[in-house]
Coordinates of C-alpha atoms in Angstrom, one line a residue:
X17 CA -29.9 -1.2 -26.7
X18 CA -29.7 -3.4 -23.5
X19 CA -26.1 -4.4 -24.4
X20 CA -25.2 -0.8 -25.2
X21 CA -26.1 0.0 -21.5
X22 CA -24.4 -2.8 -20.2
X23 CA -21.2 -1.8 -22.1
X24 CA -21.4 1.5 -20.5
X25 CA -21.7 0.4 -17.0
X26 CA -19.0 -2.1 -17.2
X27 CA -15.8 -1.5 -14.9
X28 CA -17.1 1.5 -13.2
X29 CA -17.0 0.7 -9.8
X30 CA -13.6 -1.1 -10.1
X31 CA -12.0 1.8 -12.2
X32 CA -12.8 4.0 -9.3
X33 CA -10.9 2.0 -7.1
X34 CA -8.0 1.1 -9.8
X35 CA -7.4 4.3 -11.5
X36 CA -7.0 6.3 -8.2
X37 CA -3.8 4.5 -8.3
X38 CA -3.0 7.3 -10.9
X39 CA -3.0 10.1 -8.2
X40 CA 0.5 9.9 -7.6
X41 CA 3.1 11.7 -10.2
X42 CA 6.2 9.9 -9.0
X43 CA 8.1 7.4 -11.2
X44 CA 11.6 5.8 -11.1
X45 CA 14.6 7.8 -12.1
X46 CA 16.0 7.0 -15.2
X47 CA 19.9 5.9 -14.2
X48 CA 22.6 4.7 -16.2
X49 CA 22.1 1.3 -15.3
X50 CA 18.3 1.3 -16.0
X51 CA 19.4 2.9 -19.5
X52 CA 21.9 0.3 -20.3
X53 CA 19.4 -2.4 -19.2
X54 CA 16.7 -1.0 -21.4
X55 CA 18.9 -0.7 -24.3
X56 CA 20.2 -4.3 -24.1
X57 CA 16.3 -5.6 -23.6
X58 CA 15.6 -3.6 -27.0
X59 CA 18.4 -5.1 -28.9
X60 CA 17.3 -8.6 -27.6
X61 CA 13.7 -8.1 -28.3
X62 CA 14.3 -6.7 -31.7
X63 CA 17.0 -9.6 -32.7
X64 CA 14.6 -12.4 -31.3
X65 CA 11.5 -11.1 -33.0
X66 CA 13.2 -11.2 -36.3
X67 CA 14.5 -14.7 -35.9
X68 CA 11.3 -16.1 -34.2
X69 CA 8.6 -14.2 -36.0
X70 CA 9.9 -13.9 -39.3
X71 CA 11.8 -16.6 -39.9
X72 CA 10.2 -19.5 -37.8
X73 CA 6.9 -17.5 -38.4
X74 CA 7.0 -18.1 -41.9
X75 CA 7.6 -21.4 -41.8
X76 CA 4.7 -22.2 -39.3
X77 CA 2.1 -19.6 -40.8
X78 CA 2.9 -20.0 -44.7
X79 CA 4.5 -23.3 -45.0
X80 CA 2.8 -25.9 -42.8
X81 CA -0.6 -23.9 -43.6
X82 CA -0.4 -25.3 -47.2
X83 CA -1.2 -28.9 -45.4
X84 CA -3.1 -27.9 -42.3
X85 CA -4.6 -24.5 -40.8
X86 CA -5.2 -26.1 -37.4
X87 CA -1.4 -27.4 -37.1
X88 CA -0.3 -24.1 -38.4
X89 CA -2.0 -22.3 -35.9
X90 CA -0.6 -24.5 -33.2
X91 CA 3.0 -24.1 -34.5
X92 CA 2.5 -20.3 -35.0
X93 CA 1.3 -20.1 -31.3
X94 CA 4.6 -21.9 -29.9
X95 CA 6.6 -19.4 -31.8
X96 CA 4.5 -16.5 -30.8
X97 CA 4.5 -17.4 -27.3
X98 CA 8.2 -18.1 -27.0
X99 CA 9.0 -14.4 -28.1
X100 CA 6.3 -13.1 -26.3
X101 CA 7.2 -14.7 -22.9
X102 CA 10.0 -12.2 -22.9
X103 CA 8.0 -9.3 -22.4
X104 CA 6.4 -10.4 -18.8
X105 CA 9.6 -11.4 -18.0
X106 CA 11.0 -8.0 -18.8
X107 CA 8.0 -6.4 -16.7
X108 CA 7.9 -8.5 -13.7
X109 CA 11.5 -10.0 -13.2
X110 CA 13.8 -7.2 -14.8
X111 CA 11.8 -4.3 -14.1
X112 CA 10.5 -5.6 -10.9
X113 CA 6.9 -4.6 -11.8
X114 CA 4.2 -6.0 -9.5
X115 CA 1.1 -7.7 -11.0
X116 CA -1.7 -8.0 -9.2
X117 CA -5.0 -10.0 -10.2
X118 CA -8.3 -9.8 -8.7
X119 CA -11.9 -10.8 -9.7
X120 CA -12.9 -14.2 -11.1
X121 CA -10.7 -16.8 -12.1
X122 CA -10.3 -17.3 -15.9
X123 CA -10.5 -21.3 -16.5
X124 CA -7.7 -22.9 -18.7
X125 CA -8.6 -23.7 -22.1
X126 CA -11.4 -21.4 -22.6
X127 CA -12.1 -19.8 -26.1
X128 CA -12.7 -16.1 -24.9
X129 CA -13.6 -12.7 -25.9
X130 CA -11.9 -10.1 -23.9
X131 CA -13.1 -6.6 -23.6
X132 CA -10.7 -4.0 -21.7
X133 CA -10.5 -0.4 -20.9
X134 CA -7.5 1.6 -23.1
X135 CA -5.9 4.0 -20.4
X136 CA -2.4 3.8 -22.6
X137 CA -0.9 2.6 -25.5
X138 CA 0.9 -0.6 -23.6
X139 CA -2.4 -1.9 -22.0
X140 CA -2.4 -4.6 -24.7
X141 CA 1.0 -5.8 -23.5
X142 CA 0.0 -6.2 -19.8
X143 CA -2.7 -8.7 -21.3
X144 CA 0.1 -11.1 -21.9
X145 CA 0.5 -11.4 -18.1
X146 CA -2.9 -12.9 -17.7
X147 CA -2.6 -15.1 -20.9
X148 CA 0.8 -16.4 -19.9
X149 CA -0.5 -17.7 -16.4
X150 CA -3.5 -19.5 -18.4
X151 CA -1.2 -21.1 -20.9
X152 CA -2.8 -18.8 -23.8
X153 CA -0.1 -16.6 -24.6
X154 CA 0.4 -17.8 -28.0
X155 CA -3.2 -17.7 -28.9
X156 CA -4.1 -14.0 -28.2
X157 CA -5.0 -11.9 -30.9
X158 CA -6.2 -8.3 -31.3
X159 CA -8.4 -6.2 -33.1
X160 CA -5.9 -3.2 -33.7
X161 CA -5.8 -0.1 -35.9
X162 CA -4.7 -1.0 -39.2
X163 CA -1.4 1.3 -39.4
X164 CA 0.3 -1.3 -36.9
X165 CA 0.0 -3.7 -39.4
X166 CA 2.6 -1.9 -41.7
X167 CA 5.6 -1.8 -38.8
X168 CA 8.7 -3.3 -39.7
X169 CA 9.0 -6.9 -38.5
X170 CA 6.2 -6.3 -36.1
X171 CA 3.5 -5.9 -38.8
X172 CA 4.7 -9.1 -40.5
X173 CA 4.1 -10.9 -37.3
X174 CA 0.4 -9.4 -36.8
X175 CA -0.5 -10.5 -40.5
X176 CA 0.7 -14.1 -39.4
X177 CA -0.8 -14.1 -35.9
X178 CA -4.2 -13.1 -37.6
X179 CA -4.8 -9.9 -36.0
X180 CA -7.9 -7.8 -37.2
X181 CA -7.1 -4.5 -38.8
X182 CA -9.4 -1.8 -38.2
X183 CA -9.7 1.7 -39.9
X184 CA -12.2 3.0 -37.6
X185 CA -14.8 3.3 -40.7
X186 CA -17.4 0.9 -40.1
X187 CA -18.4 0.6 -43.8
X188 CA -14.8 -0.4 -44.7
X189 CA -14.1 -2.6 -41.4
X190 CA -17.3 -4.5 -41.1
X191 CA -16.8 -7.1 -44.1
X192 CA -13.1 -7.3 -43.2
X193 CA -14.1 -8.1 -39.7
X194 CA -16.7 -10.6 -40.3
X195 CA -14.5 -12.2 -42.9
X196 CA -11.6 -12.8 -40.6
X197 CA -13.9 -13.7 -37.8
X198 CA -15.5 -16.4 -39.8
X199 CA -12.2 -18.2 -40.1
X200 CA -11.7 -18.3 -36.3
X201 CA -14.8 -20.5 -35.4
X202 CA -13.1 -23.8 -35.1
X203 CA -13.9 -24.8 -31.4
X204 CA -10.8 -26.7 -31.6
X205 CA -8.5 -23.8 -32.2
X206 CA -7.5 -22.3 -29.0
X207 CA -8.6 -18.5 -29.0
X208 CA -8.3 -15.2 -26.8
X209 CA -9.5 -12.4 -29.1
X210 CA -9.0 -9.1 -27.4
X211 CA -10.8 -5.9 -28.3
X212 CA -10.7 -2.4 -26.7
X213 CA -14.4 -1.1 -27.2
X214 CA -13.2 2.7 -26.6
X215 CA -11.4 2.4 -29.9
X216 CA -8.4 4.6 -28.9
X217 CA -6.3 5.3 -25.8
X218 CA -7.8 7.3 -22.9
X219 CA -6.6 11.3 -22.9
X220 CA -8.3 14.2 -21.2
X221 CA -9.0 15.9 -24.6
X222 CA -10.8 12.7 -25.7
X223 CA -12.7 12.2 -22.5
X224 CA -13.9 15.9 -22.7
X225 CA -15.5 15.1 -26.2
X226 CA -16.9 11.9 -25.3
X227 CA -18.7 13.2 -21.8
X228 CA -19.8 16.1 -24.2
X229 CA -21.3 13.4 -27.0
X230 CA -22.9 11.4 -24.1
X231 CA -24.6 14.6 -22.2
X232 CA -26.0 15.4 -25.6
X233 CA -27.3 12.2 -26.4
X234 CA -28.6 11.0 -23.2
X235 CA -25.9 8.5 -22.3
X236 CA -24.0 8.0 -19.1
X237 CA -21.2 10.5 -18.4
X238 CA -18.2 8.2 -17.6
X239 CA -15.2 9.9 -16.1
X240 CA -12.3 7.2 -16.4
X241 CA -13.3 5.5 -19.8
X242 CA -14.5 6.8 -23.3
X243 CA -17.9 6.0 -24.6
X244 CA -17.5 2.5 -26.1
X245 CA -18.0 1.9 -30.0
X246 CA -20.3 -1.5 -29.9
X247 CA -20.5 -2.6 -33.5
X248 CA -16.9 -4.3 -33.5
X249 CA -17.9 -5.9 -30.0
X250 CA -21.6 -6.9 -31.4
X251 CA -19.6 -8.4 -34.6
X252 CA -17.2 -10.2 -32.7
X253 CA -20.2 -11.9 -30.7
X254 CA -22.1 -12.5 -33.4
X255 CA -19.8 -14.2 -35.5
X256 CA -18.2 -16.3 -32.7
X257 CA -21.2 -16.8 -30.0
X258 CA -21.4 -20.7 -30.8
X259 CA -17.6 -21.3 -30.5
X260 CA -16.9 -18.8 -27.5
X261 CA -17.1 -19.9 -23.7
X262 CA -17.5 -16.7 -22.3
X263 CA -16.6 -12.9 -22.7
X264 CA -14.2 -11.3 -20.0
X265 CA -14.4 -7.9 -18.9
X266 CA -10.8 -6.7 -18.1
X267 CA -10.2 -3.6 -16.2
X268 CA -6.2 -2.5 -16.1
X269 CA -5.0 0.2 -13.5
X270 CA -1.6 1.4 -13.1
X271 CA 0.5 2.8 -10.1
X272 CA 2.1 5.6 -9.9
X273 CA 0.7 6.6 -13.3
X274 CA -0.1 5.2 -17.0
X275 CA 3.0 4.3 -18.7
X276 CA 4.2 4.9 -22.0
X277 CA 6.3 2.3 -24.0
X278 CA 9.4 3.6 -23.2
X279 CA 8.8 3.6 -19.5
X280 CA 8.2 -0.2 -19.8
X281 CA 11.7 -0.7 -21.9
X282 CA 13.7 1.3 -19.1
X283 CA 11.6 0.2 -16.0
X284 CA 10.6 3.9 -15.2
X285 CA 7.1 3.1 -14.8
X286 CA 4.5 1.3 -13.5
X287 CA 5.8 0.0 -10.0
X288 CA 2.3 -2.2 -10.0
X289 CA -0.2 -3.1 -12.6
X290 CA -3.7 -4.0 -11.1
X291 CA -5.9 -6.3 -13.3
X292 CA -9.5 -7.0 -12.3
X293 CA -11.4 -9.8 -14.1
X294 CA -15.1 -10.1 -14.6
X295 CA -16.7 -13.1 -16.4
X296 CA -19.7 -12.7 -18.8
X297 CA -21.3 -15.7 -19.7
X298 CA -22.9 -16.1 -23.1
X299 CA -25.6 -18.6 -22.1

């Protein structure tokens, strides 16, 4: 129960400040140059995804794994990081999105569990900016909805990268999660495991339902996040506690407003991303 309360109170002070950035409604115009540039980026990202994640990913994740799981993960992380590095380059260099970090410093080479707020469908992409700066881009994994595992090319990549699929039905998800988590306990394998406790991205409609449920059950009324679903988080901590260095609470805010995937591709939004980090020791 105490851990439930801790999760419910996480990020509130920073959210009030960071999410105030979304008060502005303006965004960059979709000019012919941005349209052309974004279209070229899509082609490059898809073609390189096919080459890096499907061809080289197969070699590292399947062939090498026959001989060594550790070296298979190491090689897969190198391939994955090479492709993923294109996204922060797109965000920060091509689109000129300013990424601002605050809070505590994440040490290099830690095995971590990251929990983050889920304002939009692209929150997980901006966690790559943090992982890149810590040399852990190839080691980041996500707990994500199972339907994404069926996407062409990318779904295959999610499988070989050992992302954990969930269907949002705990009686089905628990055995799958615990089985996959049990394979990630080796302290010799670097790990950044990210989970979004809210379970879905934030909308006003979902927020109203969440606040109504909270009021009916004597829980805190949260304005900027949904009530967290704690079972998945607890399972991660229980299974990995002895091999993790820390849990990191990551709060993401956008200026002028929360972006969609196409906003990112064409450089329309955001102009700034603010990422606040809080370290929660497991000791």
